[in-house]
Amino acid sequence: PGRAVLEALGARQEADPADVFAFAALRPADERDGELWLTGRPRRGEDDEEAGTLLERCDGIEVDGLRFSLSDLGRGEAILRISGGADDRVTDSDAFFRDWYPVLRPQPIVPEAERTAGAADEWMREVLRRLEGERFNVITLKWWGRAREAPTFAERHGVSGTFIAASRFMHGLARAVGLEPLEAAETDDPTRDLTQRVALVRERLDAGDTFVFSHQKAADEAGHTKDPAIKQRTIEALDAAAGDLPTDRAVVCITGDHATPAFPDVIHSGDPVPLLLAGPDVRADEVTSF
């Protein structure tokens, strides 16, 4: 469905299949040689009120029969809902939250999306006009998508239960596949966070869940520091805290959804990730390290 749809579901919004969604970000930008260059982003807590006021100023714009509605998520981020027959096959205008990159122009991926891409481009220009002179003067878009019918996790795999995570996106993913989202905060102590998650897994198994998913971003965030020593220490701490997994009563899988190299300046990569399975009736192989 596109990540913007999952973000909307995570914010407990209804995702009408007739609407198109994009993730919107209010950003400061300077003009250079006829282009707009992003120069930063609002700060959480400090700029929320100002950013919310500016987003409200740009809510409800209509272009070429399409209505662009913004739902504030905080820190200048918002869900953009486009109603009126839009097409979600449009490229991003956000250069993935990188500073000092130019704002991109929305482009249609297929001919049928030309009207939506053109309207999105005009919408961005109207936002510029409305925010002229403000500290945050651009709204970029990414992760376009729309809700689509899909089998639930239980229908596809025959098991159902709980999705333990901290992020809005992950809670939206849970709702999209019919799992129950369960809030579990992430702190500056990843070992304690993992210990609490393992305890929650055991509680949910005791309650009768046949599937429990637990997500933790600590290793990913450590990779984003670009300090290999921090990444190493974080993985070692998590490894030490993983000794109480319920392998006596459930098939346990530990893996990652992607690699996050600590060097060089790469956000995510296609490198291999570990995959560990353990539990009743799982045969051991000869692999002892990754």
Tab-separated table of C-alpha atoms in Angstrom:
chain	number	residue	atom	x	y	z
A	1	PRO	CA	0.000	0.000	0.000
A	2	GLY	CA	2.952	2.379	0.429
A	3	ARG	CA	4.515	3.526	3.676
A	4	ALA	CA	2.368	6.676	3.867
A	5	VAL	CA	-0.718	4.447	4.153
A	6	LEU	CA	0.913	2.513	6.997
A	7	GLU	CA	1.837	5.776	8.716
A	8	ALA	CA	-1.802	6.861	8.413
A	9	LEU	CA	-3.036	3.566	9.862
A	10	GLY	CA	-0.495	3.886	12.671
A	11	ALA	CA	-1.966	7.307	13.453
A	12	ARG	CA	-5.375	5.582	13.653
A	13	GLN	CA	-6.691	7.234	10.505
A	14	GLU	CA	-9.094	5.556	8.120
A	15	ALA	CA	-7.434	4.632	4.834
A	16	ASP	CA	-10.132	4.855	2.144
A	17	PRO	CA	-8.946	2.997	-1.002
A	18	ALA	CA	-10.359	5.887	-3.056
A	19	ASP	CA	-7.793	8.274	-1.544
A	20	VAL	CA	-4.067	8.586	-2.211
A	21	PHE	CA	-1.638	9.173	0.639
A	22	ALA	CA	1.834	10.710	0.853
A	23	PHE	CA	4.076	11.481	3.811
A	24	ALA	CA	4.573	15.242	4.081
A	25	ALA	CA	7.460	17.050	5.773
A	26	LEU	CA	7.666	20.775	6.486
A	27	ARG	CA	11.223	21.920	5.809
A	28	PRO	CA	13.311	25.114	5.548
A	29	ALA	CA	14.749	25.747	2.079
A	30	ASP	CA	16.917	28.379	0.372
A	31	GLU	CA	16.878	29.266	-3.324
A	32	ARG	CA	20.116	28.648	-5.228
A	33	ASP	CA	20.486	29.091	-8.985
A	34	GLY	CA	16.752	28.707	-9.495
A	35	GLU	CA	16.463	25.588	-7.283
A	36	LEU	CA	15.212	25.112	-3.728
A	37	TRP	CA	17.716	23.441	-1.413
A	38	LEU	CA	16.644	21.870	1.883
A	39	THR	CA	18.618	23.201	4.834
A	40	GLY	CA	17.300	21.334	7.866
A	41	ARG	CA	14.102	20.284	9.601
A	42	PRO	CA	11.964	21.347	12.589
A	43	ARG	CA	13.182	20.261	16.026
A	44	ARG	CA	10.922	17.940	18.004
A	45	GLY	CA	9.325	19.746	20.927
A	46	GLU	CA	10.852	23.138	20.151
A	47	ASP	CA	9.193	23.826	16.777
A	48	ASP	CA	6.021	21.716	17.019
A	49	GLU	CA	3.604	24.594	17.643
A	50	GLU	CA	5.006	26.788	14.867
A	51	ALA	CA	5.120	23.857	12.432
A	52	GLY	CA	1.552	22.855	13.263
A	53	THR	CA	0.305	26.382	12.559
A	54	LEU	CA	2.054	26.437	9.175
A	55	LEU	CA	0.685	23.024	8.209
A	56	GLU	CA	-2.820	24.186	9.104
A	57	ARG	CA	-2.335	27.168	6.776
A	58	CYS	CA	-1.747	24.727	3.896
A	59	ASP	CA	-4.578	22.318	4.677
A	60	GLY	CA	-7.444	21.875	2.233
A	61	ILE	CA	-5.842	23.249	-0.947
A	62	GLU	CA	-7.642	22.186	-4.147
A	63	VAL	CA	-5.831	21.792	-7.478
A	64	ASP	CA	-7.370	20.441	-10.710
A	65	GLY	CA	-10.270	18.805	-8.885
A	66	LEU	CA	-8.021	17.149	-6.287
A	67	ARG	CA	-8.204	18.091	-2.609
A	68	PHE	CA	-4.966	18.034	-0.566
A	69	SER	CA	-5.687	17.533	3.165
A	70	LEU	CA	-2.951	17.532	5.838
A	71	SER	CA	-3.084	15.756	9.220
A	72	ASP	CA	-0.380	16.998	11.606
A	73	LEU	CA	1.793	14.302	13.224
A	74	GLY	CA	4.170	16.635	15.088
A	75	ARG	CA	7.666	17.975	14.306
A	76	GLY	CA	6.415	19.337	11.008
A	77	GLU	CA	5.464	15.902	9.713
A	78	ALA	CA	1.999	15.136	8.380
A	79	ILE	CA	-0.093	12.692	6.404
A	80	LEU	CA	-1.250	14.153	3.086
A	81	ARG	CA	-4.542	12.708	1.862
A	82	ILE	CA	-5.436	13.451	-1.770
A	83	SER	CA	-9.080	12.877	-2.659
A	84	GLY	CA	-10.949	13.324	-5.912
A	85	GLY	CA	-9.526	10.546	-8.085
A	86	ALA	CA	-5.754	10.818	-7.623
A	87	ASP	CA	-3.155	8.260	-8.766
A	88	ASP	CA	-0.444	7.126	-6.344
A	89	ARG	CA	2.174	6.339	-9.018
A	90	VAL	CA	4.111	9.569	-8.504
A	91	THR	CA	7.785	10.073	-7.579
A	92	ASP	CA	8.927	11.649	-4.308
A	93	SER	CA	9.858	15.302	-3.952
A	94	ASP	CA	11.679	14.632	-0.660
A	95	ALA	CA	15.361	13.657	-0.968
A	96	PHE	CA	14.916	11.246	1.971
A	97	PHE	CA	15.344	13.779	4.775
A	98	ARG	CA	18.880	14.736	3.815
A	99	ASP	CA	20.071	18.295	4.452
A	100	TRP	CA	21.430	20.438	1.609
A	101	TYR	CA	19.725	18.501	-1.141
A	102	PRO	CA	17.452	20.090	-3.743
A	103	VAL	CA	13.687	19.728	-3.546
A	104	LEU	CA	12.663	17.332	-6.312
A	105	ARG	CA	9.786	17.808	-8.732
A	106	PRO	CA	6.995	15.171	-8.593
A	107	GLN	CA	7.000	13.074	-11.756
A	108	PRO	CA	4.407	10.578	-13.056
A	109	ILE	CA	5.624	6.985	-13.143
A	110	VAL	CA	2.890	6.043	-15.633
A	111	PRO	CA	0.883	8.238	-18.033
A	112	GLU	CA	-2.252	7.784	-15.912
A	113	ALA	CA	-0.537	9.658	-13.051
A	114	GLU	CA	0.249	12.824	-15.044
A	115	ARG	CA	-2.747	14.710	-13.636
A	116	THR	CA	-1.786	13.865	-10.024
A	117	ALA	CA	1.895	14.680	-10.523
A	118	GLY	CA	1.029	18.015	-12.126
A	119	ALA	CA	-1.415	18.846	-9.328
A	120	ALA	CA	1.184	17.887	-6.690
A	121	ASP	CA	3.718	20.179	-8.365
A	122	GLU	CA	1.227	23.052	-8.399
A	123	TRP	CA	0.280	22.259	-4.769
A	124	MET	CA	3.929	22.584	-3.732
A	125	ARG	CA	4.120	25.961	-5.495
A	126	GLU	CA	0.959	27.131	-3.701
A	127	VAL	CA	2.507	26.021	-0.384
A	128	LEU	CA	5.564	28.130	-1.224
A	129	ARG	CA	3.321	31.138	-1.816
A	130	ARG	CA	1.437	30.638	1.448
A	131	LEU	CA	4.623	30.136	3.479
A	132	GLU	CA	6.692	32.888	1.849
A	133	GLY	CA	8.856	34.622	4.443
A	134	GLU	CA	8.364	31.884	7.047
A	135	ARG	CA	11.254	30.019	8.653
A	136	PHE	CA	9.833	26.727	7.302
A	137	ASN	CA	8.694	27.361	3.753
A	138	VAL	CA	8.530	24.018	1.870
A	139	ILE	CA	6.496	20.834	2.252
A	140	THR	CA	8.081	17.794	0.609
A	141	LEU	CA	6.314	14.529	-0.217
A	142	LYS	CA	7.386	10.876	-0.241
A	143	TRP	CA	6.175	7.275	0.197
A	144	TRP	CA	3.095	7.618	-2.022
A	145	GLY	CA	0.482	4.880	-1.873
A	146	ARG	CA	-3.131	3.885	-1.424
A	147	ALA	CA	-4.912	1.221	0.601
A	148	ARG	CA	-5.380	-2.072	-1.220
A	149	GLU	CA	-7.091	-5.330	-0.342
A	150	ALA	CA	-4.697	-7.923	1.065
A	151	PRO	CA	-5.084	-11.151	3.056
A	152	THR	CA	-4.616	-10.864	6.806
A	153	PHE	CA	-1.671	-12.474	8.548
A	154	ALA	CA	-3.990	-15.195	9.873
A	155	GLU	CA	-5.434	-15.867	6.415
A	156	ARG	CA	-1.984	-16.139	4.856
A	157	HIS	CA	-0.092	-17.959	7.620
A	158	GLY	CA	-2.701	-19.528	9.906
A	159	VAL	CA	-1.452	-17.776	13.062
A	160	SER	CA	-2.312	-14.458	14.655
A	161	GLY	CA	-1.439	-12.359	17.652
A	162	THR	CA	0.547	-9.292	18.646
A	163	PHE	CA	2.972	-6.828	17.060
A	164	ILE	CA	5.272	-5.216	19.660
A	165	ALA	CA	6.882	-1.974	18.487
A	166	ALA	CA	7.464	1.674	19.306
A	167	SER	CA	6.939	3.419	15.975
A	168	ARG	CA	3.746	4.681	14.337
A	169	PHE	CA	4.781	3.035	11.062
A	170	MET	CA	5.122	-0.384	12.693
A	171	HIS	CA	1.751	-0.037	14.402
A	172	GLY	CA	0.257	0.799	11.010
A	173	LEU	CA	1.866	-2.296	9.500
A	174	ALA	CA	0.337	-4.367	12.287
A	175	ARG	CA	-3.129	-2.998	11.605
A	176	ALA	CA	-2.704	-3.523	7.869
A	177	VAL	CA	-2.167	-7.270	8.338
A	178	GLY	CA	-4.613	-7.802	11.193
A	179	LEU	CA	-2.198	-8.090	14.118
A	180	GLU	CA	-2.787	-6.283	17.429
A	181	PRO	CA	-0.265	-3.432	17.883
A	182	LEU	CA	1.279	-3.227	21.339
A	183	GLU	CA	3.227	-0.134	22.403
A	184	ALA	CA	6.744	-0.733	23.740
A	185	ALA	CA	8.933	2.330	24.142
A	186	GLU	CA	12.585	2.496	23.140
A	187	THR	CA	14.951	4.232	25.563
A	188	ASP	CA	18.692	4.849	25.737
A	189	ASP	CA	19.067	1.417	27.368
A	190	PRO	CA	18.614	-1.177	24.578
A	191	THR	CA	19.363	-4.083	26.922
A	192	ARG	CA	16.501	-3.145	29.235
A	193	ASP	CA	14.231	-2.543	26.233
A	194	LEU	CA	14.944	-6.021	24.856
A	195	THR	CA	14.451	-7.638	28.272
A	196	GLN	CA	11.046	-5.957	28.553
A	197	ARG	CA	10.136	-7.110	25.043
A	198	VAL	CA	11.024	-10.713	25.824
A	199	ALA	CA	8.832	-10.492	28.930
A	200	LEU	CA	5.978	-9.144	26.788
A	201	VAL	CA	6.452	-12.022	24.330
A	202	ARG	CA	6.068	-14.520	27.165
A	203	GLU	CA	2.971	-12.699	28.451
A	204	ARG	CA	1.339	-12.826	25.020
A	205	LEU	CA	2.137	-16.526	24.594
A	206	ASP	CA	0.601	-17.153	28.021
A	207	ALA	CA	-2.483	-15.221	26.867
A	208	GLY	CA	-2.914	-17.581	23.904
A	209	ASP	CA	-1.277	-15.737	21.013
A	210	THR	CA	0.005	-18.082	18.319
A	211	PHE	CA	2.323	-15.456	16.822
A	212	VAL	CA	4.198	-12.570	18.453
A	213	PHE	CA	6.414	-10.124	16.558
A	214	SER	CA	8.806	-7.820	18.409
A	215	HIS	CA	10.629	-4.944	16.702
A	216	GLN	CA	13.538	-2.936	18.115
A	217	LYS	CA	15.501	-0.215	16.306
A	218	ALA	CA	18.578	-0.118	18.580
A	219	ALA	CA	20.988	-1.817	16.157
A	220	ASP	CA	19.692	0.297	13.255
A	221	GLU	CA	20.097	3.524	15.245
A	222	ALA	CA	23.616	2.456	16.231
A	223	GLY	CA	24.471	2.065	12.557
A	224	HIS	CA	23.169	5.560	11.835
A	225	THR	CA	25.753	7.011	14.237
A	226	LYS	CA	28.411	5.918	11.686
A	227	ASP	CA	30.611	4.844	14.609
A	228	PRO	CA	31.527	1.134	14.259
A	229	ALA	CA	32.412	0.923	17.951
A	230	ILE	CA	28.903	2.019	18.958
A	231	LYS	CA	27.381	-0.511	16.555
A	232	GLN	CA	29.566	-3.267	18.008
A	233	ARG	CA	28.741	-2.394	21.632
A	234	THR	CA	25.028	-2.238	20.871
A	235	ILE	CA	24.976	-5.664	19.200
A	236	GLU	CA	26.999	-7.159	22.054
A	237	ALA	CA	24.557	-5.710	24.608
A	238	LEU	CA	21.541	-7.038	22.726
A	239	ASP	CA	23.179	-10.441	22.288
A	240	ALA	CA	23.790	-10.695	26.043
A	241	ALA	CA	20.130	-9.849	26.737
A	242	ALA	CA	18.769	-12.487	24.347
A	243	GLY	CA	19.386	-15.453	26.625
A	244	ASP	CA	15.850	-15.711	28.019
A	245	LEU	CA	14.033	-16.374	24.739
A	246	PRO	CA	11.111	-18.840	25.028
A	247	THR	CA	12.719	-21.536	22.848
A	248	ASP	CA	11.231	-24.189	25.156
A	249	ARG	CA	7.696	-23.476	23.977
A	250	ALA	CA	7.846	-21.564	20.682
A	251	VAL	CA	9.799	-21.397	17.445
A	252	VAL	CA	11.886	-18.234	17.807
A	253	CYS	CA	13.345	-16.291	14.883
A	254	ILE	CA	15.876	-13.473	15.175
A	255	THR	CA	16.665	-11.448	12.077
A	256	GLY	CA	16.799	-7.922	10.667
A	257	ASP	CA	14.830	-6.275	7.884
A	258	HIS	CA	17.987	-4.701	6.403
A	259	ALA	CA	21.610	-3.906	7.141
A	260	THR	CA	22.675	-0.470	8.395
A	261	PRO	CA	26.412	-0.104	7.781
A	262	ALA	CA	28.343	1.909	10.364
A	263	PHE	CA	30.667	3.019	7.532
A	264	PRO	CA	30.681	4.733	5.068
A	265	ASP	CA	27.855	7.280	4.729
A	266	VAL	CA	25.178	4.789	3.655
A	267	ILE	CA	21.717	4.806	5.264
A	268	HIS	CA	20.669	1.199	4.552
A	269	SER	CA	22.256	-1.437	2.348
A	270	GLY	CA	21.581	-4.773	0.693
A	271	ASP	CA	24.164	-6.686	2.730
A	272	PRO	CA	23.144	-10.035	4.288
A	273	VAL	CA	21.455	-10.059	7.681
A	274	PRO	CA	21.592	-12.872	10.245
A	275	LEU	CA	18.749	-15.384	10.477
A	276	LEU	CA	18.495	-17.579	13.550
A	277	LEU	CA	15.794	-20.168	14.222
A	278	ALA	CA	15.508	-22.117	17.467
A	279	GLY	CA	12.819	-23.988	19.317
A	280	PRO	CA	11.005	-27.307	19.575
A	281	ASP	CA	11.553	-29.591	16.549
A	282	VAL	CA	13.999	-27.122	14.927
A	283	ARG	CA	17.088	-29.036	13.794
A	284	ALA	CA	20.461	-27.482	14.620
A	285	ASP	CA	22.967	-26.934	11.840
A	286	GLU	CA	26.724	-26.447	11.999
A	287	VAL	CA	26.683	-22.643	11.832
A	288	THR	CA	27.976	-21.177	15.090
A	289	SER	CA	28.635	-17.546	14.147
A	290	PHE	CA	27.661	-14.861	11.644
